[in-house]
Tab-separated table of C-alpha atoms in Angstrom:
chain	number	residue	atom	x	y	z
A	1	ASP	CA	-0.003	-0.049	0.055
A	2	ARG	CA	3.005	2.422	0.336
A	3	TYR	CA	4.124	4.567	-2.613
A	4	LYS	CA	0.794	4.160	-4.515
A	5	ASN	CA	1.459	7.121	-6.720
A	6	ASN	CA	4.181	5.656	-8.902
A	7	GLU	CA	4.332	3.993	-12.272
A	8	TYR	CA	5.440	0.441	-11.749
A	9	ILE	CA	6.723	-2.141	-14.218
A	10	TYR	CA	6.924	-5.545	-12.740
A	11	LEU	CA	8.861	-8.434	-14.347
A	12	GLY	CA	8.345	-12.033	-13.032
A	13	ASP	CA	10.600	-14.675	-14.386
A	14	THR	CA	7.932	-17.394	-13.873
A	15	ILE	CA	9.494	-19.855	-16.313
A	16	ASN	CA	12.781	-20.024	-14.508
A	17	ILE	CA	11.651	-19.995	-10.796
A	18	PRO	CA	12.670	-21.079	-8.296
A	19	TYR	CA	16.026	-19.342	-8.386
A	20	GLY	CA	17.016	-20.557	-4.916
A	21	ASN	CA	18.339	-23.877	-6.109
A	22	LYS	CA	20.165	-22.618	-9.131
A	23	SER	CA	23.848	-21.998	-9.513
A	24	VAL	CA	25.324	-18.476	-8.863
A	25	ASP	CA	26.273	-18.068	-12.520
A	26	GLU	CA	22.808	-18.962	-13.748
A	27	ILE	CA	21.133	-16.615	-11.289
A	28	VAL	CA	23.447	-13.823	-12.226
A	29	TYR	CA	22.778	-14.441	-15.968
A	30	LEU	CA	19.073	-14.519	-15.639
A	31	ALA	CA	19.040	-11.432	-13.313
A	32	ASN	CA	21.115	-9.460	-15.966
A	33	LYS	CA	18.604	-10.442	-18.664
A	34	MET	CA	15.901	-8.996	-16.489
A	35	ILE	CA	17.921	-5.907	-15.863
A	36	ASP	CA	18.306	-5.422	-19.641
A	37	PHE	CA	14.628	-5.691	-20.168
A	38	LEU	CA	13.762	-3.072	-17.467
A	39	LEU	CA	16.393	-0.646	-18.868
A	40	LYS	CA	14.596	-0.862	-22.324
A	41	GLU	CA	11.424	0.101	-20.585
A	42	ASN	CA	13.254	3.172	-19.444
A	43	VAL	CA	12.755	2.784	-15.699
A	44	ASP	CA	14.251	5.217	-13.189
A	45	ILE	CA	14.921	2.832	-10.501
A	46	ILE	CA	15.399	-0.883	-10.331
A	47	ILE	CA	14.166	-2.697	-7.177
A	48	ILE	CA	15.345	-6.269	-6.795
A	49	ALA	CA	12.229	-7.724	-5.012
A	50	CYS	CA	13.797	-11.237	-4.701
A	51	GLY	CA	16.041	-12.261	-1.816
A	52	THR	CA	18.043	-14.692	-3.859
A	53	ILE	CA	19.046	-12.145	-6.501
A	54	SER	CA	19.529	-9.524	-3.807
A	55	SER	CA	22.039	-11.712	-2.119
A	56	LEU	CA	24.225	-11.675	-5.212
A	57	VAL	CA	23.661	-7.943	-6.103
A	58	GLU	CA	27.352	-7.269	-6.061
A	59	LYS	CA	27.830	-9.633	-8.912
A	60	LEU	CA	25.257	-8.083	-11.181
A	61	LYS	CA	26.161	-5.794	-14.065
A	62	LYS	CA	26.755	-2.127	-13.224
A	63	VAL	CA	24.098	0.185	-14.679
A	64	ASP	CA	23.652	3.990	-14.689
A	65	LYS	CA	20.299	3.588	-12.759
A	66	LYS	CA	19.604	3.348	-9.071
A	67	VAL	CA	19.417	-0.323	-8.090
A	68	ILE	CA	17.843	-1.215	-4.688
A	69	ASP	CA	18.183	-4.646	-3.217
A	70	ILE	CA	15.954	-5.840	-0.321
A	71	ILE	CA	18.666	-7.377	1.880
A	72	SER	CA	20.837	-4.428	2.538
A	73	PRO	CA	18.348	-2.081	4.154
A	74	THR	CA	17.018	-5.137	6.140
A	75	ILE	CA	20.551	-5.672	7.478
A	76	SER	CA	20.925	-1.957	8.372
A	77	TYR	CA	17.624	-2.004	10.242
A	78	ILE	CA	18.515	-5.200	12.156
A	79	ASN	CA	22.035	-3.818	13.075
A	80	LYS	CA	20.375	-0.757	14.553
A	81	SER	CA	17.573	-2.638	16.453
A	82	ASN	CA	17.307	-4.074	19.950
A	83	TYR	CA	16.973	-7.695	18.562
A	84	ASN	CA	20.017	-9.788	19.497
A	85	ASN	CA	19.210	-13.357	18.364
A	86	ILE	CA	18.124	-13.358	14.723
A	87	GLY	CA	16.836	-16.168	12.724
A	88	VAL	CA	16.895	-16.227	8.892
A	89	ILE	CA	14.977	-18.546	6.621
A	90	ALA	CA	15.709	-18.233	2.951
A	91	THR	CA	16.537	-20.228	-0.263
A	92	LYS	CA	19.722	-22.358	-0.438
A	93	SER	CA	21.453	-19.865	-2.690
A	94	THR	CA	20.612	-16.887	-0.420
A	95	ILE	CA	22.006	-18.585	2.687
A	96	ARG	CA	25.040	-19.859	1.034
A	97	SER	CA	25.969	-16.518	-0.271
A	98	ASN	CA	26.530	-15.371	3.254
A	99	ALA	CA	24.841	-12.047	2.534
A	100	PHE	CA	23.304	-12.079	5.999
A	101	ASN	CA	26.720	-12.503	7.794
A	102	LYS	CA	26.928	-8.719	7.733
A	103	ILE	CA	24.374	-8.766	10.660
A	104	ASN	CA	26.350	-7.794	13.795
A	105	LYS	CA	24.020	-9.951	16.002
A	106	ASN	CA	23.688	-13.623	16.822
A	107	ILE	CA	22.254	-15.203	13.760
A	108	LYS	CA	20.952	-18.721	12.884
A	109	CYS	CA	20.367	-19.283	9.148
A	110	VAL	CA	18.110	-22.063	7.890
A	111	GLU	CA	18.028	-23.302	4.194
A	112	CYS	CA	14.444	-23.828	2.923
A	113	PRO	CA	15.033	-25.322	-0.461
A	114	MET	CA	11.436	-26.531	-0.976
A	115	LEU	CA	9.453	-23.567	0.417
A	116	ALA	CA	9.230	-21.157	-2.359
A	117	THR	CA	8.146	-23.686	-4.939
A	118	LEU	CA	5.534	-24.986	-2.518
A	119	ILE	CA	4.148	-21.510	-1.919
A	120	GLU	CA	4.089	-20.713	-5.628
A	121	ASN	CA	1.990	-23.768	-6.339
A	122	ASP	CA	-0.134	-23.523	-3.230
A	123	ASN	CA	0.979	-27.104	-2.351
A	124	SER	CA	-0.631	-28.814	0.667
A	125	ASP	CA	2.831	-29.961	1.862
A	126	ILE	CA	3.711	-26.342	3.023
A	127	ASP	CA	2.873	-27.055	6.585
A	128	LYS	CA	4.925	-30.193	6.764
A	129	TYR	CA	8.079	-28.577	5.292
A	130	LEU	CA	7.678	-25.364	7.202
A	131	SER	CA	7.609	-27.343	10.464
A	132	ILE	CA	10.780	-29.174	9.512
A	133	TYR	CA	12.648	-25.894	8.670
A	134	LEU	CA	11.245	-23.860	11.682
A	135	ASN	CA	12.134	-26.685	14.198
A	136	LYS	CA	15.792	-25.850	13.458
A	137	LEU	CA	15.304	-22.463	15.078
A	138	ASP	CA	15.311	-21.758	18.834
A	139	ASN	CA	16.012	-18.903	21.283
A	140	ILE	CA	15.541	-16.169	18.555
A	141	ASP	CA	13.646	-12.805	19.127
A	142	ALA	CA	13.192	-12.135	15.417
A	143	LEU	CA	12.967	-14.081	12.158
A	144	ILE	CA	13.823	-12.552	8.785
A	145	LEU	CA	11.695	-13.778	5.980
A	146	GLY	CA	14.614	-14.034	3.500
A	147	CYS	CA	12.468	-14.801	0.555
A	148	THR	CA	9.684	-12.469	-0.601
A	149	HIS	CA	7.438	-15.665	-1.106
A	150	TYR	CA	7.298	-16.203	2.608
A	151	LYS	CA	5.213	-13.176	3.365
A	152	ILE	CA	2.268	-15.108	1.755
A	153	ILE	CA	2.528	-17.601	4.535
A	154	SER	CA	3.392	-15.230	7.377
A	155	ASP	CA	0.283	-16.360	9.276
A	156	LYS	CA	1.343	-19.987	9.186
A	157	ILE	CA	4.793	-19.046	10.386
A	158	SER	CA	3.511	-16.922	13.306
A	159	LYS	CA	1.401	-19.854	14.437
A	160	LYS	CA	4.446	-22.093	14.595
A	161	LEU	CA	6.945	-19.547	15.892
A	162	ASN	CA	5.922	-16.769	18.202
A	163	VAL	CA	8.572	-14.132	17.375
A	164	LYS	CA	8.791	-10.828	15.552
A	165	LEU	CA	8.750	-11.507	11.847
A	166	ILE	CA	10.949	-9.231	9.650
A	167	ASP	CA	9.587	-8.538	6.171
A	168	MET	CA	12.351	-7.316	3.968
A	169	SER	CA	10.047	-5.306	1.691
A	170	ASP	CA	9.290	-2.976	4.716
A	171	PHE	CA	12.565	-1.276	4.474
A	172	ILE	CA	12.436	-0.216	0.698
A	173	LYS	CA	12.303	3.522	0.571
A	174	ILE	CA	11.627	5.463	-2.631
A	175	GLU	CA	10.123	8.939	-3.500
A	176	GLU	CA	6.318	9.165	-4.010
A	177	GLY	CA	5.482	10.000	-7.499
A	178	GLU	CA	2.454	11.777	-9.098
A	179	LYS	CA	0.833	8.992	-11.195
A	180	SER	CA	-0.286	5.588	-10.354
A	181	SER	CA	0.024	2.499	-12.777
A	182	ILE	CA	1.214	-0.896	-13.078
A	183	LYS	CA	2.367	-3.159	-15.920
A	184	LEU	CA	2.935	-6.778	-15.236
A	185	TYR	CA	5.195	-8.943	-17.369
A	186	PHE	CA	5.860	-12.635	-16.921
A	187	THR	CA	8.032	-15.204	-18.914
A	188	LYS	CA	5.273	-17.759	-18.360
A	189	ILE	CA	1.562	-17.201	-17.958
A	190	ASP	CA	-0.656	-19.858	-16.558
A	191	ASN	CA	-3.585	-20.174	-14.211
A	192	ASN	CA	-1.231	-20.372	-11.233
A	193	VAL	CA	0.280	-17.012	-12.130
A	194	LEU	CA	-3.106	-15.433	-12.757
A	195	GLY	CA	-4.292	-16.809	-9.473
A	196	ASN	CA	-1.351	-15.392	-7.481
A	197	VAL	CA	-1.714	-11.963	-9.133
A	198	ASN	CA	-5.376	-11.798	-8.101
A	199	LYS	CA	-4.573	-12.983	-4.612
A	200	ILE	CA	-1.878	-10.358	-3.962
A	201	LEU	CA	-3.386	-7.486	-6.017
A	202	LYS	CA	-6.992	-8.181	-5.357
A	203	THR	CA	-7.656	-7.278	-9.046
A	204	ASN	CA	-7.089	-8.424	-12.551
A	205	PRO	CA	-4.591	-6.123	-14.142
A	206	ASP	CA	-3.228	-6.169	-17.663
A	207	ILE	CA	-0.716	-9.008	-17.960
A	208	LYS	CA	1.710	-9.397	-20.764
A	209	PHE	CA	4.094	-12.204	-21.823
A	210	VAL	CA	7.647	-11.540	-22.393
A	211	GLU	CA	10.571	-13.679	-23.560
A	212	LEU	CA	14.020	-12.780	-22.131
């Protein structure tokens, strides 16, 4: 609901997800192709709304536009906070990038290789795997949702783990614009994608296919 008065161009690489189990080289290659697409759309700012790509932001191509990742501002917030024992759940690639090691508190990181895919497909095994992953965490006062998919099941996480949940998207700060619009592009469009868009946006916006 923040920054409503902006013109947004969203690109979802639905044909290649999940990114979390791919190699670093493959993730960087795909991310750079998406950056190229957005540059052709003449955007002013590129927001990397993906924890896995954000964890590798330093390896991405350098461009003459402002690039905002979601991990850096989250780390800044945590380091200034009163939380001392921090849990992190994220994809395998994100955890193994050691991006969260810049946190100057006690941290416990847990790889969740199945979770994003299960959420994307609204799979009934979510609760089963979520319990397996969260059972590896104890004595924490805050939990970072290290993948943007996890916000969708934040209610399930709260029921299993009674701690403060840190949503990385909360720390993105941009200027408010004057015009509100959104264009959605996906590399694969199916009923699952359409359902997720409707669930998140509560509307049926114009959706276009793009081949990277």
